[in-house]
Amino acid sequence: MDKFFAALSHRVASWAGQPLAFILASSVVLVWITTGPIFDYSDTWQLVINTGTTIVTFLMVFLIQNAQNRDGSAIQAKLDELIRAVDNARNDFIGIEHLTEDELQQIKAVLEKECGDDAAHHLAIERLLERR
């Protein structure tokens, strides 16, 4: 079941990001708008689009979230492997994605402090900002 859901969520998330999906969704809305006068802009006419979009949105949230979770886990595994493979890298960083936000902020503060406040560091940051 997990493999089926993973494959389904990946395919749906990939397809939903394509221009054809946008064109299809826009076409549905255009058809709905053009049928407004036929149905005298009734409550039922409005309910059709509201119900349809709510159902699609509700289901897409779970499918896209599943795809994002897998992508994030794959990227994290790749980064962990790079840390493990580099001789001078600190293996302590493997798994820090499981820490709390406060713990991550503490680590970030320590790393920034280790970089120092020297002029070369500030110049490098300024050059990066200028490129934007």
Short mmCIF file of N, CA, C and O in Angstrom, two decimals:
data_model
loop_
_atom_site.label_atom_id
_atom_site.label_comp_id
_atom_site.label_asym_id
_atom_site.label_seq_id
_atom_site.Cartn_x
_atom_site.Cartn_y
_atom_site.Cartn_z
N MET A 1 0.82 -1.20 0.00
CA MET A 1 0.00 0.00 0.00
C MET A 1 0.87 1.26 0.00
O MET A 1 0.53 2.23 -0.66
N ASP A 2 1.98 1.23 0.76
CA ASP A 2 2.86 2.40 0.83
C ASP A 2 3.47 2.72 -0.53
O ASP A 2 3.54 3.87 -0.94
N LYS A 3 3.91 1.67 -1.24
CA LYS A 3 4.52 1.89 -2.55
C LYS A 3 3.50 2.43 -3.54
O LYS A 3 3.81 3.31 -4.34
N PHE A 4 2.28 1.91 -3.48
CA PHE A 4 1.23 2.39 -4.38
C PHE A 4 0.94 3.86 -4.11
O PHE A 4 0.87 4.67 -5.03
N PHE A 5 0.78 4.22 -2.82
CA PHE A 5 0.48 5.61 -2.47
C PHE A 5 1.64 6.53 -2.83
O PHE A 5 1.43 7.64 -3.32
N ALA A 6 2.86 6.06 -2.61
CA ALA A 6 4.04 6.87 -2.95
C ALA A 6 4.09 7.12 -4.46
O ALA A 6 4.34 8.24 -4.91
N ALA A 7 3.85 6.07 -5.24
CA ALA A 7 3.88 6.23 -6.69
C ALA A 7 2.75 7.14 -7.16
O ALA A 7 2.95 8.02 -8.01
N LEU A 8 1.56 6.96 -6.60
CA LEU A 8 0.42 7.79 -6.96
C LEU A 8 0.67 9.25 -6.61
O LEU A 8 0.46 10.14 -7.43
N SER A 9 1.15 9.51 -5.40
CA SER A 9 1.38 10.90 -4.97
C SER A 9 2.46 11.55 -5.82
O SER A 9 2.36 12.73 -6.16
N HIS A 10 3.49 10.79 -6.16
CA HIS A 10 4.56 11.35 -7.01
C HIS A 10 4.02 11.71 -8.39
O HIS A 10 4.30 12.79 -8.91
N ARG A 11 3.24 10.82 -8.97
CA ARG A 11 2.69 11.09 -10.31
C ARG A 11 1.73 12.27 -10.30
O ARG A 11 1.76 13.13 -11.18
N VAL A 12 0.85 12.30 -9.29
CA VAL A 12 -0.13 13.39 -9.22
C VAL A 12 0.57 14.72 -8.98
O VAL A 12 0.26 15.73 -9.63
N ALA A 13 1.54 14.74 -8.05
CA ALA A 13 2.27 15.98 -7.77
C ALA A 13 3.04 16.45 -9.00
O ALA A 13 3.07 17.64 -9.30
N SER A 14 3.64 15.52 -9.73
CA SER A 14 4.36 15.89 -10.94
C SER A 14 3.40 16.40 -12.01
O SER A 14 3.68 17.40 -12.67
N TRP A 15 2.29 15.73 -12.17
CA TRP A 15 1.32 16.14 -13.19
C TRP A 15 0.69 17.49 -12.83
O TRP A 15 0.48 18.33 -13.70
N ALA A 16 0.40 17.70 -11.55
CA ALA A 16 -0.26 18.94 -11.12
C ALA A 16 0.61 20.17 -11.37
O ALA A 16 0.09 21.28 -11.49
N GLY A 17 1.90 19.98 -11.48
CA GLY A 17 2.80 21.10 -11.73
C GLY A 17 3.02 21.39 -13.21
O GLY A 17 3.80 22.28 -13.54
N GLN A 18 2.36 20.68 -14.07
CA GLN A 18 2.53 20.86 -15.51
C GLN A 18 1.57 21.91 -16.06
O GLN A 18 0.48 22.11 -15.52
N PRO A 19 1.94 22.58 -17.13
CA PRO A 19 1.05 23.57 -17.75
C PRO A 19 -0.30 22.99 -18.16
O PRO A 19 -1.33 23.66 -18.06
N LEU A 20 -0.31 21.74 -18.60
CA LEU A 20 -1.56 21.11 -19.01
C LEU A 20 -2.57 21.04 -17.86
O LEU A 20 -3.77 21.23 -18.07
N ALA A 21 -2.08 20.81 -16.65
CA ALA A 21 -2.97 20.76 -15.49
C ALA A 21 -3.60 22.13 -15.24
O ALA A 21 -4.80 22.23 -14.94
N PHE A 22 -2.82 23.18 -15.39
CA PHE A 22 -3.35 24.53 -15.23
C PHE A 22 -4.37 24.85 -16.30
O PHE A 22 -5.42 25.43 -16.03
N ILE A 23 -4.08 24.45 -17.53
CA ILE A 23 -5.01 24.68 -18.64
C ILE A 23 -6.31 23.93 -18.40
O ILE A 23 -7.40 24.48 -18.60
N LEU A 24 -6.21 22.69 -17.93
CA LEU A 24 -7.41 21.91 -17.64
C LEU A 24 -8.23 22.55 -16.53
O LEU A 24 -9.46 22.69 -16.66
N ALA A 25 -7.59 22.97 -15.46
CA ALA A 25 -8.31 23.62 -14.36
C ALA A 25 -8.95 24.93 -14.81
O ALA A 25 -10.10 25.22 -14.46
N SER A 26 -8.22 25.69 -15.60
CA SER A 26 -8.77 26.95 -16.12
C SER A 26 -9.96 26.68 -17.03
O SER A 26 -10.95 27.42 -17.00
N SER A 27 -9.87 25.62 -17.82
CA SER A 27 -10.99 25.26 -18.71
C SER A 27 -12.23 24.89 -17.92
O SER A 27 -13.35 25.27 -18.30
N VAL A 28 -12.05 24.16 -16.84
CA VAL A 28 -13.19 23.79 -15.99
C VAL A 28 -13.86 25.05 -15.44
O VAL A 28 -15.09 25.17 -15.45
N VAL A 29 -13.06 25.99 -15.00
CA VAL A 29 -13.61 27.23 -14.46
C VAL A 29 -14.32 28.02 -15.56
O VAL A 29 -15.41 28.57 -15.34
N LEU A 30 -13.74 28.08 -16.75
CA LEU A 30 -14.38 28.79 -17.86
C LEU A 30 -15.72 28.16 -18.24
O LEU A 30 -16.70 28.87 -18.49
N VAL A 31 -15.76 26.83 -18.29
CA VAL A 31 -17.02 26.14 -18.58
C VAL A 31 -18.04 26.46 -17.50
O VAL A 31 -19.21 26.73 -17.79
N TRP A 32 -17.60 26.43 -16.25
CA TRP A 32 -18.51 26.74 -15.14
C TRP A 32 -19.05 28.17 -15.26
O TRP A 32 -20.24 28.42 -15.09
N ILE A 33 -18.16 29.11 -15.59
CA ILE A 33 -18.58 30.52 -15.72
C ILE A 33 -19.58 30.68 -16.87
O ILE A 33 -20.59 31.37 -16.73
N THR A 34 -19.29 30.04 -17.99
CA THR A 34 -20.19 30.20 -19.16
C THR A 34 -21.54 29.53 -18.94
O THR A 34 -22.52 29.92 -19.60
N THR A 35 -21.61 28.56 -18.05
CA THR A 35 -22.92 27.93 -17.78
C THR A 35 -23.72 28.70 -16.75
O THR A 35 -24.88 28.35 -16.48
N GLY A 36 -23.14 29.74 -16.18
CA GLY A 36 -23.85 30.55 -15.18
C GLY A 36 -25.20 31.06 -15.66
O GLY A 36 -26.22 30.86 -14.99
N PRO A 37 -25.25 31.71 -16.84
CA PRO A 37 -26.55 32.21 -17.32
C PRO A 37 -27.56 31.08 -17.59
O PRO A 37 -28.76 31.26 -17.39
N ILE A 38 -27.07 29.94 -18.03
CA ILE A 38 -27.97 28.81 -18.30
C ILE A 38 -28.68 28.37 -17.02
O ILE A 38 -29.87 28.07 -17.02
N PHE A 39 -27.94 28.34 -15.92
CA PHE A 39 -28.51 27.92 -14.64
C PHE A 39 -28.96 29.10 -13.78
O PHE A 39 -29.24 28.94 -12.59
N ASP A 40 -29.02 30.27 -14.40
CA ASP A 40 -29.49 31.49 -13.74
C ASP A 40 -28.67 31.79 -12.46
O ASP A 40 -29.21 32.28 -11.48
N TYR A 41 -27.38 31.48 -12.53
CA TYR A 41 -26.47 31.73 -11.39
C TYR A 41 -27.06 31.24 -10.07
O TYR A 41 -26.96 31.89 -9.04
N SER A 42 -27.63 30.06 -10.09
CA SER A 42 -28.34 29.51 -8.92
C SER A 42 -27.36 29.07 -7.83
O SER A 42 -26.15 28.97 -8.05
N ASP A 43 -27.93 28.77 -6.68
CA ASP A 43 -27.13 28.27 -5.58
C ASP A 43 -26.51 26.91 -5.93
O ASP A 43 -25.37 26.63 -5.56
N THR A 44 -27.25 26.10 -6.66
CA THR A 44 -26.72 24.80 -7.08
C THR A 44 -25.55 24.98 -8.03
O THR A 44 -24.54 24.26 -7.92
N TRP A 45 -25.64 25.93 -8.94
CA TRP A 45 -24.56 26.23 -9.87
C TRP A 45 -23.30 26.61 -9.09
O TRP A 45 -22.19 26.16 -9.40
N GLN A 46 -23.44 27.43 -8.07
CA GLN A 46 -22.30 27.84 -7.26
C GLN A 46 -21.78 26.67 -6.42
O GLN A 46 -20.57 26.52 -6.22
N LEU A 47 -22.69 25.83 -5.94
CA LEU A 47 -22.31 24.69 -5.12
C LEU A 47 -21.45 23.70 -5.90
O LEU A 47 -20.56 23.07 -5.33
N VAL A 48 -21.70 23.58 -7.20
CA VAL A 48 -20.93 22.64 -8.02
C VAL A 48 -19.44 23.00 -7.99
O VAL A 48 -18.59 22.15 -7.74
N ILE A 49 -19.11 24.26 -8.25
CA ILE A 49 -17.69 24.65 -8.26
C ILE A 49 -17.09 24.63 -6.86
O ILE A 49 -15.95 24.21 -6.67
N ASN A 50 -17.87 25.04 -5.88
CA ASN A 50 -17.36 25.04 -4.50
C ASN A 50 -17.05 23.62 -4.03
O ASN A 50 -15.99 23.37 -3.45
N THR A 51 -17.96 22.70 -4.30
CA THR A 51 -17.75 21.32 -3.87
C THR A 51 -16.59 20.69 -4.64
O THR A 51 -15.73 20.03 -4.05
N GLY A 52 -16.55 20.89 -5.94
CA GLY A 52 -15.48 20.32 -6.76
C GLY A 52 -14.11 20.81 -6.33
O GLY A 52 -13.18 20.01 -6.16
N THR A 53 -13.98 22.10 -6.17
CA THR A 53 -12.65 22.64 -5.79
C THR A 53 -12.27 22.24 -4.37
O THR A 53 -11.09 21.99 -4.10
N THR A 54 -13.24 22.14 -3.48
CA THR A 54 -12.93 21.72 -2.11
C THR A 54 -12.43 20.29 -2.09
O THR A 54 -11.43 19.98 -1.41
N ILE A 55 -13.09 19.40 -2.81
CA ILE A 55 -12.67 18.00 -2.84
C ILE A 55 -11.28 17.86 -3.45
O ILE A 55 -10.41 17.18 -2.89
N VAL A 56 -11.05 18.52 -4.58
CA VAL A 56 -9.75 18.42 -5.24
C VAL A 56 -8.66 18.99 -4.33
O VAL A 56 -7.59 18.37 -4.17
N THR A 57 -8.90 20.13 -3.72
CA THR A 57 -7.91 20.73 -2.82
C THR A 57 -7.61 19.83 -1.64
O THR A 57 -6.45 19.62 -1.27
N PHE A 58 -8.64 19.29 -1.04
CA PHE A 58 -8.48 18.41 0.13
C PHE A 58 -7.60 17.21 -0.21
O PHE A 58 -6.67 16.89 0.52
N LEU A 59 -7.87 16.57 -1.33
CA LEU A 59 -7.09 15.40 -1.72
C LEU A 59 -5.66 15.77 -2.14
O LEU A 59 -4.71 15.06 -1.82
N MET A 60 -5.53 16.88 -2.84
CA MET A 60 -4.20 17.30 -3.31
C MET A 60 -3.26 17.63 -2.15
O MET A 60 -2.05 17.40 -2.25
N VAL A 61 -3.80 18.16 -1.07
CA VAL A 61 -2.96 18.48 0.08
C VAL A 61 -2.21 17.24 0.56
O VAL A 61 -1.00 17.26 0.79
N PHE A 62 -2.92 16.12 0.68
CA PHE A 62 -2.29 14.90 1.18
C PHE A 62 -1.32 14.30 0.16
O PHE A 62 -0.24 13.84 0.53
N LEU A 63 -1.69 14.33 -1.10
CA LEU A 63 -0.81 13.77 -2.12
C LEU A 63 0.47 14.58 -2.26
O LEU A 63 1.58 14.03 -2.32
N ILE A 64 0.35 15.89 -2.30
CA ILE A 64 1.54 16.74 -2.46
C ILE A 64 2.40 16.70 -1.20
O ILE A 64 3.63 16.68 -1.28
N GLN A 65 1.77 16.67 -0.03
CA GLN A 65 2.54 16.58 1.21
C GLN A 65 3.35 15.29 1.26
O GLN A 65 4.50 15.28 1.68
N ASN A 66 2.77 14.19 0.83
CA ASN A 66 3.49 12.93 0.79
C ASN A 66 4.69 13.02 -0.13
O ASN A 66 5.79 12.59 0.22
N ALA A 67 4.50 13.60 -1.30
CA ALA A 67 5.61 13.75 -2.25
C ALA A 67 6.69 14.65 -1.65
O ALA A 67 7.89 14.36 -1.78
N GLN A 68 6.30 15.73 -1.00
CA GLN A 68 7.27 16.65 -0.38
C GLN A 68 8.03 15.96 0.76
O GLN A 68 9.24 16.17 0.91
N ASN A 69 7.33 15.17 1.56
CA ASN A 69 8.00 14.45 2.66
C ASN A 69 9.06 13.50 2.12
O ASN A 69 10.18 13.43 2.66
N ARG A 70 8.73 12.76 1.07
CA ARG A 70 9.71 11.84 0.49
C ARG A 70 10.88 12.59 -0.11
O ARG A 70 12.04 12.20 0.07
N ASP A 71 10.61 13.68 -0.82
CA ASP A 71 11.70 14.48 -1.40
C ASP A 71 12.61 15.03 -0.31
O ASP A 71 13.83 15.00 -0.44
N GLY A 72 12.00 15.55 0.75
CA GLY A 72 12.80 16.09 1.86
C GLY A 72 13.65 15.02 2.52
O GLY A 72 14.82 15.26 2.85
N SER A 73 13.09 13.83 2.71
CA SER A 73 13.85 12.74 3.32
C SER A 73 15.00 12.30 2.42
O SER A 73 16.10 12.00 2.90
N ALA A 74 14.76 12.26 1.12
CA ALA A 74 15.81 11.86 0.18
C ALA A 74 16.94 12.89 0.19
O ALA A 74 18.13 12.52 0.21
N ILE A 75 16.61 14.16 0.20
CA ILE A 75 17.63 15.21 0.23
C ILE A 75 18.42 15.12 1.53
O ILE A 75 19.65 15.24 1.54
N GLN A 76 17.71 14.90 2.65
CA GLN A 76 18.39 14.80 3.95
C GLN A 76 19.34 13.62 3.97
O GLN A 76 20.46 13.72 4.46
N ALA A 77 18.92 12.49 3.40
CA ALA A 77 19.80 11.32 3.35
C ALA A 77 21.04 11.60 2.51
O ALA A 77 22.15 11.18 2.87
N LYS A 78 20.87 12.31 1.40
CA LYS A 78 22.01 12.66 0.56
C LYS A 78 22.97 13.59 1.29
O LYS A 78 24.19 13.43 1.21
N LEU A 79 22.43 14.56 2.01
CA LEU A 79 23.29 15.48 2.77
C LEU A 79 24.02 14.73 3.88
O LEU A 79 25.21 14.98 4.12
N ASP A 80 23.32 13.83 4.55
CA ASP A 80 23.95 13.04 5.60
C ASP A 80 25.10 12.20 5.04
O ASP A 80 26.16 12.08 5.65
N GLU A 81 24.90 11.65 3.85
CA GLU A 81 25.96 10.86 3.21
C GLU A 81 27.16 11.75 2.86
O GLU A 81 28.31 11.34 3.05
N LEU A 82 26.91 12.96 2.40
CA LEU A 82 28.02 13.87 2.10
C LEU A 82 28.79 14.22 3.37
O LEU A 82 30.02 14.26 3.36
N ILE A 83 28.06 14.48 4.44
CA ILE A 83 28.74 14.79 5.71
C ILE A 83 29.58 13.60 6.15
O ILE A 83 30.72 13.74 6.58
N ARG A 84 29.00 12.40 6.05
CA ARG A 84 29.71 11.20 6.47
C ARG A 84 30.95 10.95 5.61
O ARG A 84 31.99 10.53 6.11
N ALA A 85 30.87 11.24 4.33
CA ALA A 85 31.95 10.92 3.40
C ALA A 85 33.11 11.91 3.44
O ALA A 85 34.24 11.54 3.10
N VAL A 86 32.86 13.14 3.86
CA VAL A 86 33.92 14.16 3.89
C VAL A 86 34.72 14.00 5.18
O VAL A 86 34.16 13.95 6.27
N ASP A 87 36.04 13.95 5.03
CA ASP A 87 36.91 13.67 6.17
C ASP A 87 36.80 14.69 7.29
O ASP A 87 36.73 14.34 8.46
N ASN A 88 36.82 15.98 6.97
CA ASN A 88 36.82 17.01 8.00
C ASN A 88 35.43 17.44 8.45
O ASN A 88 35.30 18.31 9.29
N ALA A 89 34.40 16.87 7.87
CA ALA A 89 33.03 17.26 8.24
C ALA A 89 32.70 16.72 9.64
O ALA A 89 33.22 15.71 10.07
N ARG A 90 31.82 17.44 10.31
CA ARG A 90 31.41 17.03 11.66
C ARG A 90 30.21 16.09 11.55
O ARG A 90 29.12 16.50 11.18
N ASN A 91 30.42 14.85 11.92
CA ASN A 91 29.33 13.87 11.88
C ASN A 91 28.22 14.20 12.88
O ASN A 91 27.13 13.63 12.80
N ASP A 92 28.48 15.11 13.80
CA ASP A 92 27.46 15.50 14.78
C ASP A 92 26.25 16.13 14.11
O ASP A 92 25.17 16.17 14.68
N PHE A 93 26.43 16.63 12.88
CA PHE A 93 25.32 17.29 12.19
C PHE A 93 24.33 16.31 11.57
O PHE A 93 23.23 16.69 11.20
N ILE A 94 24.74 15.06 11.45
CA ILE A 94 23.82 14.06 10.90
C ILE A 94 22.65 13.88 11.87
O ILE A 94 22.83 13.62 13.05
N GLY A 95 21.45 14.07 11.35
CA GLY A 95 20.24 13.87 12.14
C GLY A 95 19.73 15.10 12.87
O GLY A 95 18.75 15.01 13.61
N ILE A 96 20.34 16.27 12.65
CA ILE A 96 19.88 17.46 13.39
C ILE A 96 18.50 17.93 12.96
O ILE A 96 17.88 18.75 13.64
N GLU A 97 17.99 17.39 11.85
CA GLU A 97 16.64 17.78 11.41
C GLU A 97 15.57 17.33 12.41
O GLU A 97 14.43 17.79 12.36
N HIS A 98 15.95 16.46 13.33
CA HIS A 98 15.00 15.98 14.34
C HIS A 98 14.98 16.86 15.60
O HIS A 98 14.20 16.61 16.50
N LEU A 99 15.85 17.87 15.65
CA LEU A 99 15.91 18.76 16.81
C LEU A 99 14.77 19.76 16.78
O LEU A 99 14.12 19.96 15.75
N THR A 100 14.56 20.41 17.92
CA THR A 100 13.52 21.45 17.99
C THR A 100 14.03 22.72 17.32
O THR A 100 15.23 22.88 17.06
N GLU A 101 13.12 23.64 17.07
CA GLU A 101 13.49 24.92 16.45
C GLU A 101 14.48 25.67 17.32
O GLU A 101 15.44 26.26 16.81
N ASP A 102 14.28 25.67 18.63
CA ASP A 102 15.20 26.36 19.54
C ASP A 102 16.60 25.75 19.49
O ASP A 102 17.60 26.47 19.47
N GLU A 103 16.67 24.43 19.45
CA GLU A 103 17.97 23.77 19.38
C GLU A 103 18.68 24.09 18.07
O GLU A 103 19.89 24.33 18.05
N LEU A 104 17.93 24.12 16.98
CA LEU A 104 18.52 24.48 15.68
C LEU A 104 19.02 25.92 15.68
O LEU A 104 20.07 26.22 15.11
N GLN A 105 18.28 26.82 16.31
CA GLN A 105 18.71 28.22 16.39
C GLN A 105 20.00 28.34 17.21
O GLN A 105 20.87 29.16 16.89
N GLN A 106 20.12 27.54 18.26
CA GLN A 106 21.34 27.56 19.07
C GLN A 106 22.54 27.09 18.24
O GLN A 106 23.62 27.68 18.29
N ILE A 107 22.34 26.04 17.49
CA ILE A 107 23.42 25.53 16.63
C ILE A 107 23.80 26.58 15.60
O ILE A 107 24.99 26.84 15.35
N LYS A 108 22.81 27.22 15.00
CA LYS A 108 23.07 28.26 14.01
C LYS A 108 23.88 29.40 14.63
O LYS A 108 24.83 29.91 14.02
N ALA A 109 23.51 29.81 15.83
CA ALA A 109 24.23 30.90 16.50
C ALA A 109 25.68 30.52 16.76
O ALA A 109 26.60 31.33 16.57
N VAL A 110 25.91 29.28 17.20
CA VAL A 110 27.28 28.83 17.46
C VAL A 110 28.09 28.81 16.17
O VAL A 110 29.24 29.25 16.13
N LEU A 111 27.50 28.33 15.08
CA LEU A 111 28.20 28.27 13.80
C LEU A 111 28.54 29.67 13.30
O LEU A 111 29.64 29.91 12.77
N GLU A 112 27.60 30.60 13.45
CA GLU A 112 27.87 31.98 13.03
C GLU A 112 28.97 32.60 13.87
O GLU A 112 29.80 33.34 13.35
N LYS A 113 29.00 32.26 15.14
CA LYS A 113 30.05 32.78 16.02
C LYS A 113 31.41 32.20 15.62
O LYS A 113 32.41 32.90 15.64
N GLU A 114 31.42 30.92 15.25
CA GLU A 114 32.67 30.28 14.82
C GLU A 114 33.22 30.91 13.55
O GLU A 114 34.43 30.94 13.34
N CYS A 115 32.32 31.40 12.69
CA CYS A 115 32.77 32.06 11.46
C CYS A 115 33.47 33.36 11.78
O CYS A 115 34.27 33.84 10.98
N GLY A 116 33.14 33.95 12.89
CA GLY A 116 33.78 35.18 13.32
C GLY A 116 33.16 36.41 12.70
O GLY A 116 32.33 36.34 11.79
N ASP A 117 33.57 37.55 13.20
CA ASP A 117 33.08 38.83 12.72
C ASP A 117 34.16 39.57 11.96
O ASP A 117 34.17 40.79 11.93
N ASP A 118 35.06 38.85 11.34
CA ASP A 118 36.15 39.53 10.65
C ASP A 118 35.66 40.26 9.40
O ASP A 118 34.60 39.98 8.86
N ALA A 119 36.43 41.20 8.95
CA ALA A 119 36.06 42.07 7.82
C ALA A 119 35.90 41.27 6.54
O ALA A 119 35.02 41.56 5.72
N ALA A 120 36.71 40.25 6.34
CA ALA A 120 36.62 39.45 5.11
C ALA A 120 35.28 38.75 5.02
O ALA A 120 34.68 38.64 3.94
N HIS A 121 34.79 38.29 6.15
CA HIS A 121 33.49 37.61 6.19
C HIS A 121 32.38 38.58 5.81
O HIS A 121 31.50 38.26 5.02
N HIS A 122 32.43 39.77 6.34
CA HIS A 122 31.41 40.78 6.02
C HIS A 122 31.48 41.22 4.56
O HIS A 122 30.45 41.45 3.92
N LEU A 123 32.69 41.34 4.03
CA LEU A 123 32.83 41.70 2.62
C LEU A 123 32.25 40.62 1.71
O LEU A 123 31.59 40.93 0.71
N ALA A 124 32.48 39.37 2.06
CA ALA A 124 31.94 38.27 1.25
C ALA A 124 30.41 38.30 1.26
O ALA A 124 29.77 38.11 0.22
N ILE A 125 29.82 38.57 2.40
CA ILE A 125 28.36 38.65 2.49
C ILE A 125 27.84 39.83 1.69
O ILE A 125 26.85 39.71 0.97
N GLU A 126 28.51 40.97 1.77
CA GLU A 126 28.09 42.14 1.01
C GLU A 126 28.16 41.87 -0.49
O GLU A 126 27.26 42.27 -1.24
N ARG A 127 29.19 41.18 -0.95
CA ARG A 127 29.29 40.84 -2.37
C ARG A 127 28.16 39.92 -2.81
O ARG A 127 27.60 40.06 -3.89
N LEU A 128 27.80 38.98 -1.96
CA LEU A 128 26.68 38.08 -2.27
C LEU A 128 25.38 38.87 -2.37
O LEU A 128 24.56 38.62 -3.27
N LEU A 129 25.18 39.81 -1.47
CA LEU A 129 23.96 40.62 -1.49
C LEU A 129 23.89 41.51 -2.72
O LEU A 129 22.82 41.76 -3.26
N GLU A 130 25.04 42.00 -3.14
CA GLU A 130 25.07 42.86 -4.33
C GLU A 130 24.72 42.10 -5.59
O GLU A 130 24.16 42.67 -6.52
N ARG A 131 24.98 40.82 -5.63
CA ARG A 131 24.67 40.00 -6.82
C ARG A 131 23.18 39.83 -7.01
O ARG A 131 22.73 39.53 -8.10
N ARG A 132 22.40 39.98 -5.97
CA ARG A 132 20.97 39.81 -6.05
C ARG A 132 20.43 40.89 -6.88
O ARG A 132 19.85 41.16 -7.69
#
